[in-house]
PDB file of C-alpha atoms and ligand atoms in Angstrom:
ATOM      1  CA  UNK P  25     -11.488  18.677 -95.522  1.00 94.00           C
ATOM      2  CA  UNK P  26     -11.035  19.936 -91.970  1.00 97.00           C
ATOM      3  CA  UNK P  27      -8.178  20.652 -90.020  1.00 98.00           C
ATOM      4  CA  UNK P  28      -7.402  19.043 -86.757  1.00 98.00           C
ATOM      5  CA  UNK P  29      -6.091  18.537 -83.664  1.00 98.00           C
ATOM      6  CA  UNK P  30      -5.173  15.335 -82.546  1.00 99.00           C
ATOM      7  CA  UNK P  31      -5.086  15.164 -78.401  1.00 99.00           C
ATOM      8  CA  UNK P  32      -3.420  11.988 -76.061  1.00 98.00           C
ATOM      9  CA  UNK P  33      -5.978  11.946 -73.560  1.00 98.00           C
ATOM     10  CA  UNK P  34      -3.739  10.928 -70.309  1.00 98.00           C
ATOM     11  CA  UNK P  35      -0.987  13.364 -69.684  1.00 98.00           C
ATOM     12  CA  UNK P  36      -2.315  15.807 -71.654  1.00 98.00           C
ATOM     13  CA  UNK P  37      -6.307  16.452 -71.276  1.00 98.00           C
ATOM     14  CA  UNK P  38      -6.392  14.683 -67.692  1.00 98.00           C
ATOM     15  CA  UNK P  39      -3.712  13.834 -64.799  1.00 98.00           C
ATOM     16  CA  UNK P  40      -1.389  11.059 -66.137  1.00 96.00           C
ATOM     17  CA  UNK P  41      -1.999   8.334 -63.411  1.00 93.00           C
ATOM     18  CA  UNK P  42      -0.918   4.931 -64.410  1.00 92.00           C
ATOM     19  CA  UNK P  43      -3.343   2.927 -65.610  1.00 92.00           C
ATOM     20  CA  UNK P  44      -7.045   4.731 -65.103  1.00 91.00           C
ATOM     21  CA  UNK P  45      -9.220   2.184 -64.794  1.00 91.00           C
ATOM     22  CA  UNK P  46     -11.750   4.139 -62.232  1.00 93.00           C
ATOM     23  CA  UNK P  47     -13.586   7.396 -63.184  1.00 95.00           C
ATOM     24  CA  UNK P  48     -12.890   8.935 -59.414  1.00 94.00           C
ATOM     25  CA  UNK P  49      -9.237   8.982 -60.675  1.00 94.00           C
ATOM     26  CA  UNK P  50     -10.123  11.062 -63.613  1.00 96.00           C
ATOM     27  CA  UNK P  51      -8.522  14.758 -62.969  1.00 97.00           C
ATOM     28  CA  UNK P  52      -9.414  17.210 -65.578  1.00 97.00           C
ATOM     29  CA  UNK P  53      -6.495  19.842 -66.175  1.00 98.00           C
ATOM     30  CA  UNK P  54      -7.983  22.928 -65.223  1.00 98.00           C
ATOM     31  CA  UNK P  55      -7.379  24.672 -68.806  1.00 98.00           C
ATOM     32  CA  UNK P  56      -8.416  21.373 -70.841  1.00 98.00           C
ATOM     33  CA  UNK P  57     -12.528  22.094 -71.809  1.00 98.00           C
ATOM     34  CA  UNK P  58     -11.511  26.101 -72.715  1.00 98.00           C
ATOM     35  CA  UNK P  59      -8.239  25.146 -74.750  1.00 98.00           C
ATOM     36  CA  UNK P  60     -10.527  22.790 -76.718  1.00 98.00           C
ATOM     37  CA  UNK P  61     -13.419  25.015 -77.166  1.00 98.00           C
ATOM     38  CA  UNK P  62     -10.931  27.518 -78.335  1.00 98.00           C
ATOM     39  CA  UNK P  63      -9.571  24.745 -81.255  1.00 98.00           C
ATOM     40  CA  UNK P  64     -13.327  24.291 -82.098  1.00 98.00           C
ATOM     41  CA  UNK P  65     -13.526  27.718 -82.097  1.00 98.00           C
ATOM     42  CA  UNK P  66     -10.523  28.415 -84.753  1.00 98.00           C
ATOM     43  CA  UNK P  67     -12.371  25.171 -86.838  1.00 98.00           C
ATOM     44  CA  UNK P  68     -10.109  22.934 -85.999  1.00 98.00           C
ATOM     45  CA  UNK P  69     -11.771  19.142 -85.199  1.00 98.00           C
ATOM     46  CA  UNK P  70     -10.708  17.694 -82.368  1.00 98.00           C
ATOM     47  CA  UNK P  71      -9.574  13.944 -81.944  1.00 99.00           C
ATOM     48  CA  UNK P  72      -8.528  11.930 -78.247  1.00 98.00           C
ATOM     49  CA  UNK P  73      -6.476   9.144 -79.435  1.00 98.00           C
ATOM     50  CA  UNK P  74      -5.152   7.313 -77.149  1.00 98.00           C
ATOM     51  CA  UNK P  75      -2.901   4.076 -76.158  1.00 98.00           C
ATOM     52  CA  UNK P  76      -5.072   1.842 -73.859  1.00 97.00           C
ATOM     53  CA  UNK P  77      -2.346  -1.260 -73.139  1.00 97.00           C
ATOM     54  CA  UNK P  78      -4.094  -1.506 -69.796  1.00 97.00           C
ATOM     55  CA  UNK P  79      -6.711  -3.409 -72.034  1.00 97.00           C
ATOM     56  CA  UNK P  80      -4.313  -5.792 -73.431  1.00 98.00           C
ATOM     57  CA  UNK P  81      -2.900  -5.937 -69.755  1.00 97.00           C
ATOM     58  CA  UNK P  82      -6.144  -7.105 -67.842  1.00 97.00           C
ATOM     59  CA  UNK P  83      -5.745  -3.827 -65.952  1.00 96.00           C
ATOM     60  CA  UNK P  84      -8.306  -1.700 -67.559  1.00 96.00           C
ATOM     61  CA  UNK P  85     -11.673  -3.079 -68.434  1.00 96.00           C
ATOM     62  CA  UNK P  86     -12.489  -2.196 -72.251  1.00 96.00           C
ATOM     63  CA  UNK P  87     -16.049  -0.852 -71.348  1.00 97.00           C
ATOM     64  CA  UNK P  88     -14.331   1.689 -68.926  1.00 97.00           C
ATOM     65  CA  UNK P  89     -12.265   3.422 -72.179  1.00 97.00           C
ATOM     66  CA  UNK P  90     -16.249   3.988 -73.100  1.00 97.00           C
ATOM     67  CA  UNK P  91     -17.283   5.088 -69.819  1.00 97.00           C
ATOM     68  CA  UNK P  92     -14.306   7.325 -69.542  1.00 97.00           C
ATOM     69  CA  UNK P  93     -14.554   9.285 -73.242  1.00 98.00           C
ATOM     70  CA  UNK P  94     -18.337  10.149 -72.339  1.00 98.00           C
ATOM     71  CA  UNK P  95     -17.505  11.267 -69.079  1.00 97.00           C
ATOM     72  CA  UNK P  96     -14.850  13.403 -70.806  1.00 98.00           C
ATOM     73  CA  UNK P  97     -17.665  14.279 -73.532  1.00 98.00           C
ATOM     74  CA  UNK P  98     -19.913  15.225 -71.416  1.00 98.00           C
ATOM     75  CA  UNK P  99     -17.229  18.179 -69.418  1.00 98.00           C
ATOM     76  CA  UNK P 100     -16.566  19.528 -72.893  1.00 98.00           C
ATOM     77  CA  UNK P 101     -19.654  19.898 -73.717  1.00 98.00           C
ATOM     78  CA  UNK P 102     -20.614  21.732 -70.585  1.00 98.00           C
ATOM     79  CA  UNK P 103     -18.436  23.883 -71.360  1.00 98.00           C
ATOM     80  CA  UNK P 104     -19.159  25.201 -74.657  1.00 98.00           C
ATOM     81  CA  UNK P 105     -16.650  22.754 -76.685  1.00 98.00           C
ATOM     82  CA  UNK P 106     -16.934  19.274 -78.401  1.00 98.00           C
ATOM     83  CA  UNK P 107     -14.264  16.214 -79.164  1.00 98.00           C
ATOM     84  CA  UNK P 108     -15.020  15.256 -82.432  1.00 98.00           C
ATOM     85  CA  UNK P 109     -14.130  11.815 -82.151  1.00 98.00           C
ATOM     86  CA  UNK P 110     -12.554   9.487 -79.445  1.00 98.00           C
ATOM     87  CA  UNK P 111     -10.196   6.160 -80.713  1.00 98.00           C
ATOM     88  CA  UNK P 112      -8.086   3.877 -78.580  1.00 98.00           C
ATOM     89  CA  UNK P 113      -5.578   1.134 -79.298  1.00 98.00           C
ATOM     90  CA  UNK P 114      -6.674  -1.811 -76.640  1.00 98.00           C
ATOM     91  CA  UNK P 115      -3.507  -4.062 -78.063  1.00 98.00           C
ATOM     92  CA  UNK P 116      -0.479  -5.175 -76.393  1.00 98.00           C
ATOM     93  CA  UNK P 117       1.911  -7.324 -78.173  1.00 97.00           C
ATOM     94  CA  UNK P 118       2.880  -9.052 -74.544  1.00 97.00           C
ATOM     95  CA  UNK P 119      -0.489  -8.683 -73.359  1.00 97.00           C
ATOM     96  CA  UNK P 120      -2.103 -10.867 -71.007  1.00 97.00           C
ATOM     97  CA  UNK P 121      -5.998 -10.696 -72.423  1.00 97.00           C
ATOM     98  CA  UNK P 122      -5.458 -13.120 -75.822  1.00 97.00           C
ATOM     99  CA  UNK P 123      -7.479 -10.928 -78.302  1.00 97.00           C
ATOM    100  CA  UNK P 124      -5.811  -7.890 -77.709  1.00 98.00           C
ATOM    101  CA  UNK P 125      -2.227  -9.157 -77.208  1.00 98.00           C
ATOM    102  CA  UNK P 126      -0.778  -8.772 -81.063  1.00 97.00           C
ATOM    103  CA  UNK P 127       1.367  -6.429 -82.561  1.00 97.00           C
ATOM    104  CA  UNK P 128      -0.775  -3.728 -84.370  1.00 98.00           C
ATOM    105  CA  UNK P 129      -1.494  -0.750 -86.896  1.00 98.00           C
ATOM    106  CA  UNK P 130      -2.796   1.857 -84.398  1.00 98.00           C
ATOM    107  CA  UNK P 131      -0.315   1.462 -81.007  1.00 98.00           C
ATOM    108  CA  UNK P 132       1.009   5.385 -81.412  1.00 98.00           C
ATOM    109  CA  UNK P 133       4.101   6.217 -82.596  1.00 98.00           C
ATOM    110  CA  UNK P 134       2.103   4.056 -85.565  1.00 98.00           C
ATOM    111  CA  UNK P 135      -0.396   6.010 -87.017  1.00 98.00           C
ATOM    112  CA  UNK P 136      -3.215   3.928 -87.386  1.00 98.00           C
ATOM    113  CA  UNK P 137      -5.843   5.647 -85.091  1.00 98.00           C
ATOM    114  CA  UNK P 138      -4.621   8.966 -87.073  1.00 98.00           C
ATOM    115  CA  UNK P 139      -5.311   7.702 -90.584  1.00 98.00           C
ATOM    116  CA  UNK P 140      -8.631   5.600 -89.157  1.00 98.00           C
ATOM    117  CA  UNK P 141      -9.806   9.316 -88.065  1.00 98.00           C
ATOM    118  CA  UNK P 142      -9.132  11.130 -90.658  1.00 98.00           C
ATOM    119  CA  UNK P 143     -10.845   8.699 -93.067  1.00 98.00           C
ATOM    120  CA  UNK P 144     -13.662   8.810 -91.116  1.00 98.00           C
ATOM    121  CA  UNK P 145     -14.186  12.647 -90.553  1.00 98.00           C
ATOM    122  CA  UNK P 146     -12.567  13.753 -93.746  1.00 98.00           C
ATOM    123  CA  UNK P 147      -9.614  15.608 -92.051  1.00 98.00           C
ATOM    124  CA  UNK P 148      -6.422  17.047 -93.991  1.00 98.00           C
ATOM    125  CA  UNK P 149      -3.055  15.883 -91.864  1.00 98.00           C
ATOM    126  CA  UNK P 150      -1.408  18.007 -93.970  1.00 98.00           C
ATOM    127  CA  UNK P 151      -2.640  20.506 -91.647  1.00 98.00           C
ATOM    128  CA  UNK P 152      -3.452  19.247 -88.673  1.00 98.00           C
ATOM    129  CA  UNK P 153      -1.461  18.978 -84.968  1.00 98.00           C
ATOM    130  CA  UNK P 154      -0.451  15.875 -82.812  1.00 98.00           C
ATOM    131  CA  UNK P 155      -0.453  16.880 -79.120  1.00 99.00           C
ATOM    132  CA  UNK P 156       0.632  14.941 -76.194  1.00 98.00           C
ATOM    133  CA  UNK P 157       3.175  14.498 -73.543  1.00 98.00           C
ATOM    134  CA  UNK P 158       5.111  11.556 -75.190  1.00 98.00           C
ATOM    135  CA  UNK P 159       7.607  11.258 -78.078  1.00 98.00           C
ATOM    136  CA  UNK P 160       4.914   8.816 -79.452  1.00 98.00           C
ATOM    137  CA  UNK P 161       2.152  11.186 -79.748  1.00 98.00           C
ATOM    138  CA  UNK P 162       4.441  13.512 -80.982  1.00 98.00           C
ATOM    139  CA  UNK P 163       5.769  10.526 -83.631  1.00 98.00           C
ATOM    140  CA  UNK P 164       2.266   9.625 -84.398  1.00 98.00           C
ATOM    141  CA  UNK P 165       1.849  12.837 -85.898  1.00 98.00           C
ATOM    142  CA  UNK P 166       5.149  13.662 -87.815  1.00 98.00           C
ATOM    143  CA  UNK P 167       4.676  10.091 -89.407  1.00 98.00           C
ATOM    144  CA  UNK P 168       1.474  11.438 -90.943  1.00 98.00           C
ATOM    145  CA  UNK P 169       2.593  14.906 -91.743  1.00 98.00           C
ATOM    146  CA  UNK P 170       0.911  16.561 -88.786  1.00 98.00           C
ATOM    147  CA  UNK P 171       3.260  18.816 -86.531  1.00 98.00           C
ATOM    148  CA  UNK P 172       3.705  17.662 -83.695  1.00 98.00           C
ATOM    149  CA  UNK P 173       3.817  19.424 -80.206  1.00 98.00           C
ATOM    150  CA  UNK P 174       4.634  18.058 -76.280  1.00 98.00           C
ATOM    151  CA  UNK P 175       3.707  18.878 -73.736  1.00 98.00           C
ATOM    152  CA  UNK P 176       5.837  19.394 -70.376  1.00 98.00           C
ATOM    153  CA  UNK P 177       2.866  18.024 -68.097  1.00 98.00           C
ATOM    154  CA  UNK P 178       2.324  14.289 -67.746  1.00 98.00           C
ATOM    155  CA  UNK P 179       5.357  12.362 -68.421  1.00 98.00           C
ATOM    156  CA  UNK P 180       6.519  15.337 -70.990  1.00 98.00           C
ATOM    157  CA  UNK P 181       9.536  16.742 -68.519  1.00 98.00           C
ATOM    158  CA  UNK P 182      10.961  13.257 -68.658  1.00 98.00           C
ATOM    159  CA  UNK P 183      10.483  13.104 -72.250  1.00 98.00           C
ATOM    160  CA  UNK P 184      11.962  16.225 -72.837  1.00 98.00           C
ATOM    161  CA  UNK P 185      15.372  15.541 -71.028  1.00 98.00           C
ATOM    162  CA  UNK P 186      15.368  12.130 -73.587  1.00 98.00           C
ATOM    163  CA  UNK P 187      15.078  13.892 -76.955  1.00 96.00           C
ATOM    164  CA  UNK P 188      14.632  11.207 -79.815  1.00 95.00           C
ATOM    165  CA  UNK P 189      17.117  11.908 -82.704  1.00 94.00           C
ATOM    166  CA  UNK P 190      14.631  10.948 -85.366  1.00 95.00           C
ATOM    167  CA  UNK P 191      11.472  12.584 -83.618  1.00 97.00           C
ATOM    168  CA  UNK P 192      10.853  15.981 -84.146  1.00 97.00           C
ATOM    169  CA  UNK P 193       8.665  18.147 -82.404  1.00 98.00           C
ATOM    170  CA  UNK P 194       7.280  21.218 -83.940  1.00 98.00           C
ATOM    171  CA  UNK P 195       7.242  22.769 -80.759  1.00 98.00           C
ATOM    172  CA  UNK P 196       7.328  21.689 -76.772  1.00 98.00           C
ATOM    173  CA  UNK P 197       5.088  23.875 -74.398  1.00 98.00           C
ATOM    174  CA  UNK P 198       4.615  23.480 -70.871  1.00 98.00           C
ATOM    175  CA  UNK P 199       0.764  21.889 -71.191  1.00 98.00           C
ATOM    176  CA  UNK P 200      -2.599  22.114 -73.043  1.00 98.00           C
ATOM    177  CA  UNK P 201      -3.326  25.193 -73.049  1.00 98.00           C
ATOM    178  CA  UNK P 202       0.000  26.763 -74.261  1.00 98.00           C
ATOM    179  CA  UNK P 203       0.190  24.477 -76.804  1.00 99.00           C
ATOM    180  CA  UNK P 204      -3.875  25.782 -78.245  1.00 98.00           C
ATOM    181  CA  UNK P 205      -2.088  29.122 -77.986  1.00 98.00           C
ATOM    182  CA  UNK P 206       1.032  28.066 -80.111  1.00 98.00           C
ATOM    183  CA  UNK P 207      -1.432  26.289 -82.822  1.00 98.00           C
ATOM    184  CA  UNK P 208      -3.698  29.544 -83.444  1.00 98.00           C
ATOM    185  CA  UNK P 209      -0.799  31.644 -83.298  1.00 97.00           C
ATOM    186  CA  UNK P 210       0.211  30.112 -86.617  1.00 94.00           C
ATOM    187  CA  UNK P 211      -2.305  31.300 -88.454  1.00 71.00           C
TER     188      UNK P 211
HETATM  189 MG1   MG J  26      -0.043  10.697 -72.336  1.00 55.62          MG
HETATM  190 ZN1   ZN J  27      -3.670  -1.120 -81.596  1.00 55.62          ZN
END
């Protein structure tokens, strides 16, 4: 079983801008591709999972999320590192698009996109990391047994002046690549 690192994608690998529903609003972080080549480096696999309400909303088109994780793909892999796998939640329970708009398993802080990955890649929890610049990506994780770790980019400066009594973060870093730094420093 491998370890891994589980990534939000908006926020946290790319600019958090509302709902991205066009690729010309995609803004790579400037650290993102070498913080996850250095993960892949250490063994670590590395997961996007990400909340995609915008789906459930009408807002985002479901074939963009697609577009949008090759695109993202594709920059990794330019640079020397990989994303393992790539799962979204599309639901929203008040959503406006009928087949998405339920209540669901895998809308983080549940852990459903989590548990789906690591069934299908054969990943230990145990040891892995939940990164992101929510309380839910960091409650994603802890529910799991993952660590958890924001992030102070994205919304994560908001988040952090709301702590959530029964959330726990293993650490919070100011972005990506601090928080790569913090995982292969415990070693
Ligand atoms: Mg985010
Ligand atoms: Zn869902």
């Amino acid at each position: 079983m491998r370890r891994a690192v589980f990534l939000d994608r908006d926020g946290t690998i790319v600019e958090e801008a509302g709902y991205l529903e066009r690729l010309d609003r995609m803004v790579f972080y400037p650290y993102s591709v070498d913080a996850i080549r250095a993960l892949n480096r250490a063994g670590f696999a590395v997961v996007v999972i990400t909340n995609q309400a915008g789906i459930a909303r009408g807002i985002v088109r479901e074939s963009f999320v697609g577009e949008a994780h090759r695109h993202i793909a594709a920059r990794v892999e330019a640079g020397g590192g990989r994303i393992d796998g790539f799962y979204y939640c599309p639901h929203y329970a008040t959503g406006t698009v009928k087949e998405f708009a339920r209540d669901c398993d895998c809308r983080k802080p549940q852990p459903g996109m989590l548990r789906k990955a690591a069934a299908d890649l054969d990943l230990d929890l145990s040891q892995s990391f939940a990164v992101g610049d929510r309380w839910h990506d960091v409650g994603a994780g802890t529910a799991v047994g993952a660590r958890g770790i924001l992030l102070r980019t994205g919304l994560g400066r908001r988040e952090e002046a709301s702590p959530q009594p029964d959330v726990q973060p293993a650490a919070i870093v100011d972005d990506l690549a601090a928080a790569a730094a913090w995982i292969l420093e415990q070693r």
